[in-house]
XYZ file of N, CA and C in Angstrom:
666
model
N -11.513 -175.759 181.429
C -12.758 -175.970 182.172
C -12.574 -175.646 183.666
N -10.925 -175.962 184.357
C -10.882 -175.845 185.461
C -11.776 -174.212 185.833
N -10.810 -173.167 184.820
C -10.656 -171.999 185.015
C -12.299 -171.377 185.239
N -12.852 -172.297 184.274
C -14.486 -171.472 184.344
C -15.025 -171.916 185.889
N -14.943 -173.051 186.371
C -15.407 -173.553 187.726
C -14.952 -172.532 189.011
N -13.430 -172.258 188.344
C -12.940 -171.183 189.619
C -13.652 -170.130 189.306
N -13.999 -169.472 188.237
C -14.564 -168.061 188.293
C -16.039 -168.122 188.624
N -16.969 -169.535 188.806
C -17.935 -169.264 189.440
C -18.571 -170.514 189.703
N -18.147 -170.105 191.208
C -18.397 -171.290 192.531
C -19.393 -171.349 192.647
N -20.363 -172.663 192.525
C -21.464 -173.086 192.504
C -22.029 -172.296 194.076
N -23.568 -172.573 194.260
C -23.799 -171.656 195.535
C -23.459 -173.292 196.594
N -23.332 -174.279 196.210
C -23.571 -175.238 197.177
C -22.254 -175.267 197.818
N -20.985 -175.209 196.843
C -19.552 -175.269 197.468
C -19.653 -173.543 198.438
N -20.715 -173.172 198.311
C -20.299 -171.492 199.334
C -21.702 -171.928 200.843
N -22.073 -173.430 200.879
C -22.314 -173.664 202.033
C -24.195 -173.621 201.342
N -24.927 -172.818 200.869
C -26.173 -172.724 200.581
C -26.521 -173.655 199.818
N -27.774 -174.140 199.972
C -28.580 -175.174 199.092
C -28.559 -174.308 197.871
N -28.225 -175.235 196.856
C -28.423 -174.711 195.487
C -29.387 -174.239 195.009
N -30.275 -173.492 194.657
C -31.393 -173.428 194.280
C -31.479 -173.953 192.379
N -32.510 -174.886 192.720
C -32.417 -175.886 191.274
C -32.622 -174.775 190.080
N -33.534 -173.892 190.121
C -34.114 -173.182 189.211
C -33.048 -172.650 188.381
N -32.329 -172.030 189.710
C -31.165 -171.433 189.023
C -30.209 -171.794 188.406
N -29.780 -172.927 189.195
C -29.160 -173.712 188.318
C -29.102 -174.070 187.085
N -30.137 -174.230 186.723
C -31.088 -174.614 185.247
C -30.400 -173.273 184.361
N -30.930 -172.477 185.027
C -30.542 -170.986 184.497
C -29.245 -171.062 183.535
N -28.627 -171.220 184.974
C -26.555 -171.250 184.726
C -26.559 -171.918 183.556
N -27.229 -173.531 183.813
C -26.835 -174.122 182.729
C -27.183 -174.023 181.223
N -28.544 -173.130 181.065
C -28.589 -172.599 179.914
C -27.515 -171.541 179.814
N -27.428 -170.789 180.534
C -26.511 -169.614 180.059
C -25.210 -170.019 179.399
N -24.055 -171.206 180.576
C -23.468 -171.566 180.210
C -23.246 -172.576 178.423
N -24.248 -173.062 178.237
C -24.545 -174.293 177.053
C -24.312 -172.853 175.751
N -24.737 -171.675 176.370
C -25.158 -170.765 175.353
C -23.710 -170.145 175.119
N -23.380 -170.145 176.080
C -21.736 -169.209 176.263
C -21.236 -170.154 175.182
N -20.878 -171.261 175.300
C -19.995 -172.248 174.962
C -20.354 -172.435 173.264
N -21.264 -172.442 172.973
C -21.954 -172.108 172.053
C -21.474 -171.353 170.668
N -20.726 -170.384 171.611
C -20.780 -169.152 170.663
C -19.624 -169.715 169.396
N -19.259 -168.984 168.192
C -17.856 -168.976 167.620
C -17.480 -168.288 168.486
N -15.830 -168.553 168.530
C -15.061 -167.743 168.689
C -14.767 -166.083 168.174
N -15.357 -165.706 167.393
C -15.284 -164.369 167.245
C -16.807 -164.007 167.631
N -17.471 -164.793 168.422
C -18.791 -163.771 168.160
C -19.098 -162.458 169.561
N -19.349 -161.543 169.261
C -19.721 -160.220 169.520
C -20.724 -160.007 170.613
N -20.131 -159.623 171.706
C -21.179 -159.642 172.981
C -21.960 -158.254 172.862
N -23.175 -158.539 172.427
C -23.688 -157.156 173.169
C -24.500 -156.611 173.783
N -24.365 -155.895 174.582
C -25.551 -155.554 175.494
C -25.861 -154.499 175.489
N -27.218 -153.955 176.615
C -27.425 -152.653 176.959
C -26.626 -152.242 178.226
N -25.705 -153.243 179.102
C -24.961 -152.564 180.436
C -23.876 -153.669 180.567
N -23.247 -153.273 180.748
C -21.745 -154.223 181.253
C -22.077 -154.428 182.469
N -21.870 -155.895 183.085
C -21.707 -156.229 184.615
C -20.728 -155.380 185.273
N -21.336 -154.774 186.230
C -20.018 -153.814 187.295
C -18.686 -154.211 187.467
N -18.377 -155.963 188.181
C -17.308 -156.671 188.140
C -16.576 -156.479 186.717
N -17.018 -156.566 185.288
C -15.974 -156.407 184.424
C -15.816 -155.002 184.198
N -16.696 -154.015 184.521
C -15.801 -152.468 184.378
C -14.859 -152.322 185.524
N -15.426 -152.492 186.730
C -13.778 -152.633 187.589
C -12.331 -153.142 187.248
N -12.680 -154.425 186.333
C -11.465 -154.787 186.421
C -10.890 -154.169 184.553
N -11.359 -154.296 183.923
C -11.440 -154.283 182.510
C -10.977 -152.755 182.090
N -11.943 -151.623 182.687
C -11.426 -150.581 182.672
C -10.823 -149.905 183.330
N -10.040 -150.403 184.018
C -8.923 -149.989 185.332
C -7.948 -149.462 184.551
N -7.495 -148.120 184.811
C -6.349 -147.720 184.075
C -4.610 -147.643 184.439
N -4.582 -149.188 184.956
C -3.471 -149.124 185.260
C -2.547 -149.656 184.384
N -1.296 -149.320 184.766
C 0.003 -149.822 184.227
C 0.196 -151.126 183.273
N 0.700 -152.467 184.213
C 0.298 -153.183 183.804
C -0.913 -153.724 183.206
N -1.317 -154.045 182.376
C -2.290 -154.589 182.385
C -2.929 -156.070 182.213
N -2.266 -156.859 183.300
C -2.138 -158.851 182.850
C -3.517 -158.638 183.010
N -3.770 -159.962 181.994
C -5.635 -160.459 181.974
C -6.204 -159.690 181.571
N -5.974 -158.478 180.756
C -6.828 -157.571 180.702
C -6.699 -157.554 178.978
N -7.250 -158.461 178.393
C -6.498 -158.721 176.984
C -8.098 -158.838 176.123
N -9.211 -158.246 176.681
C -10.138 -157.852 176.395
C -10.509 -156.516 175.650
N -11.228 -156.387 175.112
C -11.482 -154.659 174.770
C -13.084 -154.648 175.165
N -13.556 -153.673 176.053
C -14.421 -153.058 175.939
C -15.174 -151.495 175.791
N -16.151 -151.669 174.754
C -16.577 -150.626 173.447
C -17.750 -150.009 174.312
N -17.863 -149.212 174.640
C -19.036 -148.534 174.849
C -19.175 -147.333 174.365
N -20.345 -147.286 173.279
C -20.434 -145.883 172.247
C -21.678 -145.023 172.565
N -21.793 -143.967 172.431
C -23.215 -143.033 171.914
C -22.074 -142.216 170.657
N -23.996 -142.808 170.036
C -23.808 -142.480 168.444
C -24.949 -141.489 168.303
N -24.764 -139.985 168.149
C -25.359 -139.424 167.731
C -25.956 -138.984 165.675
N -26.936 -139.004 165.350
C -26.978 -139.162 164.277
C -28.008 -138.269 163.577
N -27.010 -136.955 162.901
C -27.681 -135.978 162.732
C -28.192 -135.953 161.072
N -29.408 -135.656 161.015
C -30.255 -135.585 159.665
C -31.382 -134.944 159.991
N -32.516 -135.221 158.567
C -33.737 -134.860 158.993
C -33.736 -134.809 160.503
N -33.672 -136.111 160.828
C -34.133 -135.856 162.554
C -33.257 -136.323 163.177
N -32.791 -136.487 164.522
C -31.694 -136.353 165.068
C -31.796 -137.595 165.990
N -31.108 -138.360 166.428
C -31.100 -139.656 166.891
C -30.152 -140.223 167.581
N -29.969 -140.918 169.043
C -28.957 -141.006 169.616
C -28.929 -142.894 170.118
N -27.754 -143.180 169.681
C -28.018 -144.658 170.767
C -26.935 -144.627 170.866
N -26.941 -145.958 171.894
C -25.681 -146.305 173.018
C -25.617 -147.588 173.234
N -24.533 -147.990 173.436
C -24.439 -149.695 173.904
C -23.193 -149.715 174.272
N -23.175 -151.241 174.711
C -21.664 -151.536 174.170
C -21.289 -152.805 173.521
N -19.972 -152.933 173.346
C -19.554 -154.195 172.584
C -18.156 -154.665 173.686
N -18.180 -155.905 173.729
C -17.016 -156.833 174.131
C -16.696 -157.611 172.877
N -15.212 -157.553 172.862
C -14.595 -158.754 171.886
C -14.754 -160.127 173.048
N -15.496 -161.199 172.271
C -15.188 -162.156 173.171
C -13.719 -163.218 172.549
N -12.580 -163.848 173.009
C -11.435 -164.307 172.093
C -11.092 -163.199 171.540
N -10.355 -163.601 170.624
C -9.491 -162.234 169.874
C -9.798 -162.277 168.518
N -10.157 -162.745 168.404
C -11.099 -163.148 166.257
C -11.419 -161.834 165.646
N -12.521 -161.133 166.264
C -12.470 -159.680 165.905
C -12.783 -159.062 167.233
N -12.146 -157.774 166.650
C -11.855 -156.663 168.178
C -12.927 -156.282 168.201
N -13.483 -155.821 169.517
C -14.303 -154.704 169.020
C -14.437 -153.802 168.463
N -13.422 -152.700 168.045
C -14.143 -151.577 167.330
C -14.135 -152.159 165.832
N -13.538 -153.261 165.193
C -14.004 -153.623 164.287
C -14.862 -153.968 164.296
N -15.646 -154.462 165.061
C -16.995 -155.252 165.086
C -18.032 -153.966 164.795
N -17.532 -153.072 165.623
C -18.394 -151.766 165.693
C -18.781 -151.427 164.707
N -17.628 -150.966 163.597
C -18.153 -151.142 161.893
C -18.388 -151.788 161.264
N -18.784 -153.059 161.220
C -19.390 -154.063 160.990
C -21.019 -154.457 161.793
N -20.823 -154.069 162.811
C -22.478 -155.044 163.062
C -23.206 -153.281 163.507
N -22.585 -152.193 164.238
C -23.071 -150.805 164.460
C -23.371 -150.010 163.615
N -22.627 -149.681 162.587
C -22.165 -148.580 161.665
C -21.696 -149.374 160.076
N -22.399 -150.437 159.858
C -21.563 -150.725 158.662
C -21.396 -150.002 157.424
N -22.812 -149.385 157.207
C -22.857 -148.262 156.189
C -23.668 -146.859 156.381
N -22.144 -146.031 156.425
C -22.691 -145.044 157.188
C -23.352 -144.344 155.884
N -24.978 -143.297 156.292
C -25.666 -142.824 155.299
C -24.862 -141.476 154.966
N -24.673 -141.073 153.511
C -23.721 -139.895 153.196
C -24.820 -138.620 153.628
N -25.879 -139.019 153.582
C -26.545 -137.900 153.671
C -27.081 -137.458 155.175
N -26.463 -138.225 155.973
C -26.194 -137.664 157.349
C -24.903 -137.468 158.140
N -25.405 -136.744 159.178
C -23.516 -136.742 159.885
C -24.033 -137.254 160.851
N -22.931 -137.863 161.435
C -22.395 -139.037 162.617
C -21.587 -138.388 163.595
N -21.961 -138.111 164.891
C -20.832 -137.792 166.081
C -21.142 -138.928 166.851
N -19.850 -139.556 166.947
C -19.631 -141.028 167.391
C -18.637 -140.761 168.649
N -18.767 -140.907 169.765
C -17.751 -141.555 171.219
C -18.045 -142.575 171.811
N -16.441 -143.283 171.520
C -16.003 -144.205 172.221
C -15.544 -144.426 173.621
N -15.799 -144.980 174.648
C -15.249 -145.283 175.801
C -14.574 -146.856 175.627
N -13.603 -147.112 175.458
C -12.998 -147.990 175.378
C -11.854 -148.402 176.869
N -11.808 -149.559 176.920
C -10.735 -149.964 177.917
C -9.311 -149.659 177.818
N -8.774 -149.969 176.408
C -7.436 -149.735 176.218
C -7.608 -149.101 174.647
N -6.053 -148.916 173.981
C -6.444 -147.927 172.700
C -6.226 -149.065 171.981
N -6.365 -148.993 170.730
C -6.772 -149.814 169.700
C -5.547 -150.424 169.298
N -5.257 -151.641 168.742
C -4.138 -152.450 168.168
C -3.800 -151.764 166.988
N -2.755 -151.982 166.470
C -2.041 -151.027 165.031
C -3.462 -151.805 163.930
N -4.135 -152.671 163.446
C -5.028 -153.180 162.603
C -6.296 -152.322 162.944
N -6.609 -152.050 164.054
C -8.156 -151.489 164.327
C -7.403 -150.149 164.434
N -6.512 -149.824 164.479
C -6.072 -147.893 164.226
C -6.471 -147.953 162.676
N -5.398 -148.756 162.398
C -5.484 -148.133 160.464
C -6.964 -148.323 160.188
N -7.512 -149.161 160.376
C -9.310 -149.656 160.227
C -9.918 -148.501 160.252
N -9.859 -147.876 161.383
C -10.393 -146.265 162.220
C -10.092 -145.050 161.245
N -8.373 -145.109 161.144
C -7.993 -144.034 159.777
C -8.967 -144.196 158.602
N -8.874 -145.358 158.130
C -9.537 -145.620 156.966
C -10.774 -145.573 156.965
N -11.664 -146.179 157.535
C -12.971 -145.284 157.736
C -13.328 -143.999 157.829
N -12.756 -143.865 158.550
C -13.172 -141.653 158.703
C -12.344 -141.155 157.641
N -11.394 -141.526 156.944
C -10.737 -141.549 155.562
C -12.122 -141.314 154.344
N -12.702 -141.964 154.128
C -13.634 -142.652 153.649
C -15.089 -141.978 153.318
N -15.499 -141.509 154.934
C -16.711 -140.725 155.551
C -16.032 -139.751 155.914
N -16.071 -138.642 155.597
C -16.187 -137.371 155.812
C -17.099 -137.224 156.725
N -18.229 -137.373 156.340
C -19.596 -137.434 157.480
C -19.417 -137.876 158.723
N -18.621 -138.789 159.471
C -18.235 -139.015 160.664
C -17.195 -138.735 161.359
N -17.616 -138.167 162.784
C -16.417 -137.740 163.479
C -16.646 -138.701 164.614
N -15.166 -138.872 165.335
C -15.052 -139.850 166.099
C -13.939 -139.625 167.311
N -14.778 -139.662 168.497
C -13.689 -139.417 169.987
C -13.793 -140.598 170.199
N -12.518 -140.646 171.053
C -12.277 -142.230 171.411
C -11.680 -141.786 172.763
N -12.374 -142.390 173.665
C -11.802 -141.890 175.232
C -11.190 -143.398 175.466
N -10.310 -143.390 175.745
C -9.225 -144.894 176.387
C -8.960 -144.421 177.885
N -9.245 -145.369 178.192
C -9.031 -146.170 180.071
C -7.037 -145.926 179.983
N -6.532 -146.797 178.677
C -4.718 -147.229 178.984
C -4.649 -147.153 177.409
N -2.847 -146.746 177.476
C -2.720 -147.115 175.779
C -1.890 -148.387 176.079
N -2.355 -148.927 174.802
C -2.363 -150.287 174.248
C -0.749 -150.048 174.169
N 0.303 -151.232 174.460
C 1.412 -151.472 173.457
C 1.955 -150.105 173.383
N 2.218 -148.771 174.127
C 2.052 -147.509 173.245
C 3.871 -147.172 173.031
N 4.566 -147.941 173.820
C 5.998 -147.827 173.106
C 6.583 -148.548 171.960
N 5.868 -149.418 171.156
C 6.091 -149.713 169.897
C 5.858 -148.316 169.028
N 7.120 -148.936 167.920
C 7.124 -147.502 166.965
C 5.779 -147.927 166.195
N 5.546 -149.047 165.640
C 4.425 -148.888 164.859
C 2.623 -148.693 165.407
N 2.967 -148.744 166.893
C 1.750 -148.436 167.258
C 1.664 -147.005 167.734
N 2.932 -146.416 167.736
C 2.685 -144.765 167.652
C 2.695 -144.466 166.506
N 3.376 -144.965 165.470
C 2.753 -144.613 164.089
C 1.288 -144.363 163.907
N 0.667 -145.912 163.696
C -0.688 -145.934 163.795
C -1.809 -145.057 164.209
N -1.288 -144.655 165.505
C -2.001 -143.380 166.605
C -1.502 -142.249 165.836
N -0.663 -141.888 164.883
C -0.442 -140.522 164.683
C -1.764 -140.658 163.461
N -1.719 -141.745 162.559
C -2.403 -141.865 161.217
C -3.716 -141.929 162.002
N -4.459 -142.447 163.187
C -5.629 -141.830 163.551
C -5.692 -140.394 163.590
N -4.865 -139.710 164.510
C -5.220 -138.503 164.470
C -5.357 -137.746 163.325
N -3.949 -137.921 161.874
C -4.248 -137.144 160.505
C -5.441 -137.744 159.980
N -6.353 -138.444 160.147
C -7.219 -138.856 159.893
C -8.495 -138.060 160.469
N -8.084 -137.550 161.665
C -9.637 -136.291 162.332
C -10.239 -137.122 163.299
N -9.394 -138.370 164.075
C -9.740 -139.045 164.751
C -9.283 -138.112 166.136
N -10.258 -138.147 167.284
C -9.589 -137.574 168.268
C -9.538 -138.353 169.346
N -8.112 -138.337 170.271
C -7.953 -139.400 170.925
C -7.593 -138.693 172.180
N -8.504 -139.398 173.496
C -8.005 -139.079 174.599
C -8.021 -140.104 175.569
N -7.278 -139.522 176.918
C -7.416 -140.385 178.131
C -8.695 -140.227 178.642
N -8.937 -141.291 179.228
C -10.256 -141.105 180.155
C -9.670 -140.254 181.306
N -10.538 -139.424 181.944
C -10.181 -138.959 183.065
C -10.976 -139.457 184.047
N -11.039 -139.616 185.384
C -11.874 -139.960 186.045
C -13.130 -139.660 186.076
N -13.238 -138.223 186.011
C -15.280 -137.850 185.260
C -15.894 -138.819 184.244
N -15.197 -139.667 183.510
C -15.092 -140.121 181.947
C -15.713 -141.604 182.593
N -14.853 -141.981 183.656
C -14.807 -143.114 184.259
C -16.333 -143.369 185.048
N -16.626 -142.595 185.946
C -17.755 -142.002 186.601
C -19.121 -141.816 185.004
N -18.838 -141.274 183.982
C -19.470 -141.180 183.213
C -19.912 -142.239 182.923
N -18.889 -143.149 182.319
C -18.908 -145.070 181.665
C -19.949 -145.647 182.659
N -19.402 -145.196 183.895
C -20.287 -146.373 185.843
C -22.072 -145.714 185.372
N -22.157 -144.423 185.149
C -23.646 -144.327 185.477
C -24.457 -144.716 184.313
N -23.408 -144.271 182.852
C -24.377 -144.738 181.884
C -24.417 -146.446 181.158
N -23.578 -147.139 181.634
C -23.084 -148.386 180.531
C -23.052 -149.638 181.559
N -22.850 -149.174 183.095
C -22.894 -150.238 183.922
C -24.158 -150.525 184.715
N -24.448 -151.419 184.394
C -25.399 -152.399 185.490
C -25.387 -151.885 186.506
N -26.691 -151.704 187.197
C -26.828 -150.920 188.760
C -27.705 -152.081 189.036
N -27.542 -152.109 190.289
C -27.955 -153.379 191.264
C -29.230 -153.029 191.197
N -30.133 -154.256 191.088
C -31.691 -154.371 190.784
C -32.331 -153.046 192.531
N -33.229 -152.513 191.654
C -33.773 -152.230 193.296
C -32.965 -151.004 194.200
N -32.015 -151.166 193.822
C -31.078 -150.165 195.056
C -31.028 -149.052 194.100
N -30.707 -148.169 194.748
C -30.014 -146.371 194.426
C -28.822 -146.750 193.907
N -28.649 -146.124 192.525
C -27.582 -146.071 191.466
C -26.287 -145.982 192.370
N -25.772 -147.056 192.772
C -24.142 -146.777 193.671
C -23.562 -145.642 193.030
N -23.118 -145.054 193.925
C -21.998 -143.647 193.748
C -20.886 -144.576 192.893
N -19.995 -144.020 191.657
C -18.788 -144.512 191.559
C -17.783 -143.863 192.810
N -16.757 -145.233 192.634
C -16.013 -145.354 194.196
C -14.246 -145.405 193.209
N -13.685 -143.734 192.512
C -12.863 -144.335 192.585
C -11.187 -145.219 192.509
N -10.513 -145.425 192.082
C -9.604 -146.779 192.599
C -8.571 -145.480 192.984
N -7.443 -145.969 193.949
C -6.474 -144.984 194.556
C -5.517 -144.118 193.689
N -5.171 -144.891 192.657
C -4.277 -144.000 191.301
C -5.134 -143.801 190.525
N -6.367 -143.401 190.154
C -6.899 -142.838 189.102
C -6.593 -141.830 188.472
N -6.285 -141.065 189.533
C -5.569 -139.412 189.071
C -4.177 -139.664 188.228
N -3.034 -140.389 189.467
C -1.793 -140.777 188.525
C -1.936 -140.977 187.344
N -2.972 -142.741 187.605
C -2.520 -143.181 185.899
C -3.165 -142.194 184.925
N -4.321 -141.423 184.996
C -4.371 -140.540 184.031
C -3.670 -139.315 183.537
N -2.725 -138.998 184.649
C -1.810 -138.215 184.268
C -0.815 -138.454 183.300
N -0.651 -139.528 184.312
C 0.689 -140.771 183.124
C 0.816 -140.710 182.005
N -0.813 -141.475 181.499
C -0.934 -141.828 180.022
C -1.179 -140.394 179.481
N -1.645 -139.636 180.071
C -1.808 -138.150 178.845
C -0.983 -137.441 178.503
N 0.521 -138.258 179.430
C 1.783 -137.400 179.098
C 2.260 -137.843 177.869
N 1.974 -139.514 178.148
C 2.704 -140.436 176.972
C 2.032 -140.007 175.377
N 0.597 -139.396 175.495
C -0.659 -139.270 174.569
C 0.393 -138.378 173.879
N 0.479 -137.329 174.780
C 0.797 -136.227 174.119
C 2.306 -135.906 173.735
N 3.046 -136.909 174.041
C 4.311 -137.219 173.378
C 4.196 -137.708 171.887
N 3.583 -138.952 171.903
C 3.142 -139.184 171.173
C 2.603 -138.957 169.961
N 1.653 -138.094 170.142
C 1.437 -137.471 169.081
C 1.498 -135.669 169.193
């Protein structure tokens, strides 16, 4: 409980009269947060800016960053042609997101259409949501699937380069985000401040590095 109080300081401890209304607000929001199971599935139409800064930062380490966030356009070709977008947060670790993805997004894909599916994800997938990924597009022929990653997950374990190879023989295609990718995620998936001009993405000083980094490791890898 401490931890939730530190991540958001009432307005009265920052010197301003509280405004009651809002308060009220918080406290529904919060009653609702608390609420949830533990595996249940955040989803929205825009990620708050504060968690793509920190969430999809493609750095090195990655402490606290033990989240996944899913942001897809699903194109969906048939008779008529059809596109949506969202994203998904795992909230806890119960189910990941891209499992969730085939489950509450895509649970049954129609044979009689094709699917071009990209992912923008934070980090790459755990060895359980790789094989998940193999095995689906295993499965469906009809769907193809890019997966742009921010960082790889774990990526010097042998079984999670295993895993990543059995995505790829699978027709899974896997890349680094590059900074355009990043800039891409900011204009389409993040929250822009009510009222103001869509902020320019701003960004972080190693973006270039760490994407170099990881596309060396990618491509060792597999």
């Amino acid at each position: 409980k401490m931890a939730e109080k530190q991540e958001e300081p009432s307005n009265t401890q920052n010197g301003e009269p509280d405004n009651a209304e809002e308060g009220e607000e918080k406290k529904k929001k919060k009653v609702k947060r608390e609420d949830l199971p533990p595996f249940e599935i955040v989803t929205g139409e825009r990620l708050p800016a504060n968690f793509f800064k920190f969430q999809f930062r493609n750095v090195e380490y990655s402490s606290g960053r033990n989240k996944t966030f899913l942001c897809y356009v699903l194109e969906t070709q048939g008779k008529e042609a059809a596109t949506s977008r969202g994203y998904l947060e795992d909230e806890h670790a119960a189910a990941h997101a891209e499992m969730a993805f085939f489950s509450t997004i895509l649970p049954s894909p129609d044979a009689s259409l094709r699917y071009s599916l990209t992912w923008y994800v934070s980090s790459s997938p755990c060895v359980a949501c790789a094989d998940r990924i193999s095995e689906t597009l295993r499965r469906h022929s009809n769907l193809r699937l890019t997966i742009m990653v921010g960082r790889l997950f774990m990526w010097e374990e042998p079984e999670m380069q295993a895993a990543l190879k059995r995505m790829k023989a699978a027709g899974c295609k896997l890349r680094i985000m590059k900074p355009q990718d990043f800039e891409y995620v900011w204009q389409n998936f993040v929250e822009q401040e009510e009222g103001e001009e869509a902020k320019a993405f701003v960004p972080w000083e190693d973006i270039q590095e760490n994407f170099n980094y990881y596309e060396e490791k990618l491509a060792e890898i597999l």
